[in-house]
Amino acid sequence: MSFPWAKQYQPQHPLMQWIDEKLPMPRLVYNAIGAGYPVPRNLNYFWNFGVLAGAALAIQIITGIVLAMHYAANAGVAFNSVEHIMRDVNAGWFIRYAHMNGASMFFIVVYLHIFRGLYYGSYKAPREMVWLLGVVIFLLMMATAFMGYVLPWGQMSFWGAQVITGFFSAIPVVGEPVREWLLGGFVPDNATLNRFFSLHYLLPFVILGVVILHIWALHIPGSSNPTGIEVKDEQDTVPFHPYYTAKDGFGLGIFLLIFVALTFFSPNMLGHADNYIPANSLSTPAHIVPEWYFLPFYAILKAFTFNFLWIDAKLWGVIAMFASIALLFFLPWLDSSPIKSSTYRPMYRIFFWILVFDVLLLGWCGMQPAEQPWVILSQLGAIYYFAHFLVIIPIVSRIERPLPMPNSITEAVLAKHATDTSSASATA
Amino acid sequence: MASESELNAGIEDGVRRRDFINIAAVSFAGVGAATVVLPLVNQMNPSADVLALSSTEIDISAIQPGQAIKTSWRKQPVFVRNLVAKEIAEAKAVPLGDLRDPQTIDERTKPGKENWLITLGVCTHLGCVPLGAAEGENRGDFGGYFCPCHGSHYDTAARIRKGPAPTNLVVPPYEFTSDTVVTIG
């Protein structure tokens, strides 16, 4: 599970020795996130985001458990119970705002974590399983976040539930029964709210379980690094503790600063005012949009406004939206280039940044009403998104000529160090 | 301990008595597990109180020609519109071949009452409530209803004409109890 030069856990205290014989739990922690886990010496700050995502998950679980002590999952009182948390519960406003914005922070760090993986080729062999489990976590996060957003039972909650469960009604023949089964009725109502609350409480622990598998799978080959060159010997690595506990700790400090700034100074910036209106099943808000983290996928859904072949527009939209995420499962096999890092992939690097722009464009289109020019922009954006993964990546990985690469992580680090000192002396 | 040869004694076709017991036991457990899953899945379906098909009576005497009201049935919005002659004529003028979900206005209204268009106010795309039932709301490019969520346009017979929705607005089961009262459900 680790490199041969990994430090061994050697408990000094008799009590720790006694525990180690009976249940080697401290040994497990030592080997996973302690000095017993050797990590490439050249990780940059983009490698902070895994730990930050773990911290965000912990914050969501803790604030969520506290909120559940005051929240009532009943369509008659849910909205008022959230207002009760905001106005009457001691520090309730803080805990709820932390949970609301914690979800956004979780998605921000996870998106950066995913794009880090795309830029540095972290999804490639031997880390395919890490990537696959990561996509599973992403899907679970989306389901959890959606169900959590329904719980306050405001207008956006209600209509979000109506639209998202409506996706399933696009399935031919069984669609409508499936939707009624999911909702427990013909429209979102008390049955829906109760089951969403139950699942919203359950899924974070499922995520936690898959996160443990994700880390387990990661620790078999060990962490990737910005050069994409695999670890060759001991001088390529440093122990996780204290080197990366310190680096991640610094990153965590920055993350928390941004998080509290958002929570205290602009807690509703990323939300929608309509969700402070109680749910009304007879009136749809004039402009319904999902939370920001779903916008690119929502734009892909909305891009299909015409029937094509024998499939109607509604089903196309739903298929395309799910496919845009399902596609990520195949990425390790769509990209056949053995070079991991974009540092040495001049062509891929350009297309990577175009993809970043494309996803941001789709996100922007997702926010806009279903009118021109947004419809055509969403269509172009959606076509490019699929082309990136299905056409561009397979071709680029075959025709690209990579830049010369150093022989080892250590060589890359020392070469960089040499240029840094020479340029420093040149300017001096 | 029985040796391999003893266990296989008297068996010509290579199937042992224990193989049968294994398959039978696992099959029995599998059927049992499937039986337990059934109620666990079925509990998510609409419960009896939700299914109890309530019928709603609507007094339509106050709805002037050209007006519409919004009411509800089984918690779903219902639009009741009193069509004017021009709207009926417009709906009749459309060739069926131009429609995504071909239906005539006669199929969507009751005989002799073709000015009363009663539909669910649920967009067939993803279930938003279309605009157009209340005074001054956007009625879309075809003068019927317009769903603002994803831009579906319905015509004067509430048939889908443009946008992502696959079918016409649903006509619920209803009867005219008298000239001024409609019972939905």
Tab-separated table of N, CA and C in Angstrom, chain A residues 159 162-164 166-167 169 177 179-187 189 195 281-286 288 298 301-302 304-307 312-314 318 370, chain B residues 40-47 50-51 70-72 74-78 100 122 124-131 146 148-151 162-166:
chain	number	residue	atom	x	y	z
A	159	TRP	N	-40.330	24.348	-6.713
A	159	TRP	CA	-40.275	24.258	-8.174
A	159	TRP	C	-39.018	23.554	-8.649
A	162	GLN	N	-40.084	20.022	-8.447
A	162	GLN	CA	-40.998	19.738	-9.558
A	162	GLN	C	-40.222	19.519	-10.862
A	163	VAL	N	-39.269	20.414	-11.134
A	163	VAL	CA	-38.534	20.343	-12.407
A	163	VAL	C	-37.592	19.134	-12.413
A	164	ILE	N	-36.866	18.933	-11.318
A	164	ILE	CA	-35.854	17.867	-11.321
A	164	ILE	C	-36.516	16.491	-11.342
A	166	GLY	N	-39.262	16.029	-12.660
A	166	GLY	CA	-39.819	16.021	-14.025
A	166	GLY	C	-38.874	15.387	-15.036
A	167	PHE	N	-37.555	15.411	-14.738
A	167	PHE	CA	-36.586	14.763	-15.646
A	167	PHE	C	-36.986	13.312	-15.889
A	169	SER	N	-39.874	11.963	-15.834
A	169	SER	CA	-41.078	11.766	-16.638
A	169	SER	C	-40.735	11.750	-18.130
A	177	PRO	N	-45.058	7.045	-14.064
A	177	PRO	CA	-45.115	6.254	-12.819
A	177	PRO	C	-43.854	6.382	-11.969
A	179	ARG	N	-41.906	8.968	-11.783
A	179	ARG	CA	-41.944	10.289	-11.151
A	179	ARG	C	-42.891	10.273	-9.953
A	180	GLU	N	-44.072	9.670	-10.141
A	180	GLU	CA	-45.026	9.602	-9.028
A	180	GLU	C	-44.457	8.777	-7.869
A	181	TRP	N	-43.684	7.749	-8.214
A	181	TRP	CA	-43.051	6.919	-7.193
A	181	TRP	C	-42.022	7.731	-6.409
A	182	LEU	N	-41.242	8.542	-7.151
A	182	LEU	CA	-40.234	9.365	-6.474
A	182	LEU	C	-40.877	10.405	-5.568
A	183	LEU	N	-41.980	10.999	-6.063
A	183	LEU	CA	-42.621	12.078	-5.313
A	183	LEU	C	-43.555	11.546	-4.226
A	184	GLY	N	-44.094	10.345	-4.423
A	184	GLY	CA	-45.127	9.852	-3.516
A	184	GLY	C	-46.420	10.622	-3.689
A	185	GLY	N	-46.657	11.142	-4.893
A	185	GLY	CA	-47.871	11.913	-5.176
A	185	GLY	C	-47.813	12.430	-6.594
A	186	PHE	N	-48.703	13.372	-6.917
A	186	PHE	CA	-48.725	13.904	-8.282
A	186	PHE	C	-47.937	15.204	-8.386
A	187	VAL	N	-47.753	15.839	-7.255
A	187	VAL	CA	-46.916	17.043	-7.171
A	187	VAL	C	-46.056	16.883	-5.916
A	189	ASP	N	-45.047	17.148	-2.371
A	189	ASP	CA	-45.885	17.428	-1.215
A	189	ASP	C	-45.233	16.834	0.027
A	195	ARG	N	-39.328	12.201	2.534
A	195	ARG	CA	-38.319	11.263	2.029
A	195	ARG	C	-37.037	11.996	1.653
A	281	SER	N	-47.986	25.784	-4.897
A	281	SER	CA	-48.061	24.835	-6.015
A	281	SER	C	-48.846	25.397	-7.191
A	282	LEU	N	-49.443	26.602	-7.048
A	282	LEU	CA	-50.227	27.150	-8.160
A	282	LEU	C	-49.506	28.262	-8.902
A	283	SER	N	-48.312	28.622	-8.467
A	283	SER	CA	-47.638	29.735	-9.121
A	283	SER	C	-46.138	29.477	-9.233
A	284	THR	N	-45.653	29.393	-10.465
A	284	THR	CA	-44.225	29.202	-10.693
A	284	THR	C	-43.531	30.554	-10.666
A	285	PRO	N	-42.384	30.688	-10.004
A	285	PRO	CA	-41.651	31.961	-10.075
A	285	PRO	C	-41.337	32.305	-11.526
A	286	ALA	N	-41.311	33.604	-11.823
A	286	ALA	CA	-41.147	34.041	-13.216
A	286	ALA	C	-39.873	33.470	-13.834
A	288	ILE	N	-37.089	30.604	-13.008
A	288	ILE	CA	-36.504	29.623	-12.099
A	288	ILE	C	-35.163	29.135	-12.617
A	298	TYR	N	-27.610	22.551	-16.320
A	298	TYR	CA	-28.945	23.069	-16.623
A	298	TYR	C	-28.958	23.683	-18.025
A	301	LEU	N	-29.287	20.945	-20.487
A	301	LEU	CA	-30.689	20.497	-20.507
A	301	LEU	C	-31.539	21.408	-21.385
A	302	LYS	N	-31.336	22.736	-21.205
A	302	LYS	CA	-32.167	23.700	-21.924
A	302	LYS	C	-31.775	23.849	-23.385
A	304	PHE	N	-31.656	21.734	-25.666
A	304	PHE	CA	-32.445	20.941	-26.620
A	304	PHE	C	-33.859	21.493	-26.696
A	305	THR	N	-34.154	22.180	-27.806
A	305	THR	CA	-35.463	22.810	-27.951
A	305	THR	C	-36.205	22.232	-29.146
A	306	PHE	N	-35.634	21.167	-29.743
A	306	PHE	CA	-36.244	20.634	-30.961
A	306	PHE	C	-36.207	19.115	-30.903
A	307	ASN	N	-37.185	18.475	-31.530
A	307	ASN	CA	-37.174	17.016	-31.629
A	307	ASN	C	-36.140	16.620	-32.670
A	312	ASP	N	-37.897	12.931	-28.539
A	312	ASP	CA	-38.368	14.303	-28.414
A	312	ASP	C	-37.376	15.169	-27.633
A	313	ALA	N	-37.608	16.478	-27.746
A	313	ALA	CA	-36.670	17.459	-27.183
A	313	ALA	C	-36.461	17.249	-25.685
A	314	LYS	N	-37.549	16.946	-24.993
A	314	LYS	CA	-37.474	16.807	-23.536
A	314	LYS	C	-36.536	15.665	-23.135
A	318	VAL	N	-32.709	15.686	-21.219
A	318	VAL	CA	-32.411	14.905	-20.016
A	318	VAL	C	-31.254	13.935	-20.266
A	370	ALA	N	-34.904	31.338	-21.248
A	370	ALA	CA	-34.847	30.508	-22.461
A	370	ALA	C	-35.157	31.356	-23.703
B	40	LEU	N	-40.689	-2.505	0.448
B	40	LEU	CA	-39.769	-1.385	0.671
B	40	LEU	C	-39.785	-0.428	-0.515
B	41	VAL	N	-39.986	-0.962	-1.716
B	41	VAL	CA	-40.072	-0.109	-2.901
B	41	VAL	C	-41.465	0.506	-2.982
B	42	ASN	N	-42.462	-0.312	-2.719
B	42	ASN	CA	-43.842	0.125	-2.903
B	42	ASN	C	-44.261	1.220	-1.926
B	43	GLN	N	-43.613	1.276	-0.757
B	43	GLN	CA	-43.994	2.313	0.212
B	43	GLN	C	-43.778	3.719	-0.345
B	44	MET	N	-42.926	3.836	-1.377
B	44	MET	CA	-42.667	5.166	-1.932
B	44	MET	C	-43.782	5.632	-2.864
B	45	ASN	N	-44.645	4.727	-3.332
B	45	ASN	CA	-45.734	5.127	-4.227
B	45	ASN	C	-46.745	5.996	-3.478
B	46	PRO	N	-47.536	6.790	-4.231
B	46	PRO	CA	-48.523	7.657	-3.577
B	46	PRO	C	-49.391	6.862	-2.605
B	47	SER	N	-49.564	7.377	-1.389
B	47	SER	CA	-50.321	6.666	-0.353
B	47	SER	C	-51.822	6.808	-0.607
B	50	VAL	N	-53.368	10.218	-0.594
B	50	VAL	CA	-53.007	11.031	-1.761
B	50	VAL	C	-53.789	10.562	-2.982
B	51	LEU	N	-53.961	9.240	-3.065
B	51	LEU	CA	-54.642	8.676	-4.226
B	51	LEU	C	-56.149	8.932	-4.199
B	70	LYS	N	-57.781	30.106	-12.703
B	70	LYS	CA	-56.842	29.074	-12.263
B	70	LYS	C	-57.416	28.459	-11.001
B	71	THR	N	-57.606	27.146	-11.007
B	71	THR	CA	-58.111	26.482	-9.811
B	71	THR	C	-57.229	25.263	-9.573
B	72	SER	N	-57.595	24.383	-8.648
B	72	SER	CA	-56.710	23.233	-8.467
B	72	SER	C	-57.494	21.943	-8.249
B	74	ARG	N	-56.494	17.777	-7.203
B	74	ARG	CA	-55.433	16.897	-6.708
B	74	ARG	C	-54.130	17.669	-6.507
B	75	LYS	N	-54.273	18.908	-6.008
B	75	LYS	CA	-53.145	19.798	-5.732
B	75	LYS	C	-52.432	20.289	-7.000
B	76	GLN	N	-52.941	19.889	-8.171
B	76	GLN	CA	-52.334	20.381	-9.411
B	76	GLN	C	-53.163	21.555	-9.926
B	77	PRO	N	-52.508	22.571	-10.489
B	77	PRO	CA	-53.272	23.689	-11.028
B	77	PRO	C	-54.101	23.270	-12.253
B	78	VAL	N	-55.296	23.870	-12.379
B	78	VAL	CA	-56.172	23.622	-13.535
B	78	VAL	C	-56.542	24.970	-14.132
B	100	ARG	N	-47.140	19.057	-33.078
B	100	ARG	CA	-46.246	18.056	-32.507
B	100	ARG	C	-47.068	16.921	-31.898
B	122	VAL	N	-50.120	22.445	-15.957
B	122	VAL	CA	-48.814	21.838	-15.691
B	122	VAL	C	-48.113	21.647	-17.029
B	124	THR	N	-46.013	20.251	-19.835
B	124	THR	CA	-45.661	18.849	-20.042
B	124	THR	C	-44.160	18.651	-20.182
B	125	HIS	N	-43.401	19.742	-20.158
B	125	HIS	CA	-41.942	19.599	-20.177
B	125	HIS	C	-41.476	19.153	-18.804
B	126	LEU	N	-41.323	20.097	-17.882
B	126	LEU	CA	-40.837	19.692	-16.568
B	126	LEU	C	-41.750	20.163	-15.448
B	127	GLY	N	-43.006	20.481	-15.783
B	127	GLY	CA	-44.002	20.656	-14.734
B	127	GLY	C	-44.185	22.042	-14.151
B	128	CYS	N	-43.657	23.101	-14.778
B	128	CYS	CA	-43.935	24.447	-14.277
B	128	CYS	C	-45.378	24.815	-14.605
B	129	VAL	N	-45.874	25.887	-13.968
B	129	VAL	CA	-47.206	26.403	-14.293
B	129	VAL	C	-47.041	27.443	-15.397
B	130	PRO	N	-47.605	27.197	-16.588
B	130	PRO	CA	-47.459	28.191	-17.661
B	130	PRO	C	-48.181	29.485	-17.322
B	131	LEU	N	-47.764	30.575	-17.944
B	131	LEU	CA	-48.427	31.865	-17.804
B	131	LEU	C	-49.543	31.955	-18.833
B	146	PHE	N	-47.860	30.296	-22.102
B	146	PHE	CA	-46.409	30.346	-22.280
B	146	PHE	C	-45.748	29.914	-20.985
B	148	PRO	N	-42.589	29.987	-18.760
B	148	PRO	CA	-41.369	30.787	-18.690
B	148	PRO	C	-40.133	29.980	-18.325
B	149	CYS	N	-40.338	28.778	-17.777
B	149	CYS	CA	-39.166	28.033	-17.291
B	149	CYS	C	-38.217	27.691	-18.426
B	150	HIS	N	-38.750	27.070	-19.478
B	150	HIS	CA	-37.871	26.659	-20.562
B	150	HIS	C	-38.427	27.057	-21.917
B	151	GLY	N	-39.417	27.978	-21.905
B	151	GLY	CA	-39.877	28.589	-23.141
B	151	GLY	C	-40.744	27.716	-24.032
B	162	LYS	N	-44.273	25.259	-29.803
B	162	LYS	CA	-42.865	25.641	-29.891
B	162	LYS	C	-42.219	25.449	-28.529
B	163	GLY	N	-40.955	25.041	-28.512
B	163	GLY	CA	-40.259	24.851	-27.237
B	163	GLY	C	-40.096	23.378	-26.923
B	164	PRO	N	-39.554	23.085	-25.745
B	164	PRO	CA	-39.144	21.706	-25.467
B	164	PRO	C	-40.263	20.757	-25.028
B	165	ALA	N	-41.459	21.247	-24.673
B	165	ALA	CA	-42.492	20.342	-24.148
B	165	ALA	C	-42.907	19.335	-25.220
B	166	PRO	N	-43.088	18.061	-24.860
B	166	PRO	CA	-43.393	17.038	-25.859
B	166	PRO	C	-44.873	16.951	-26.226
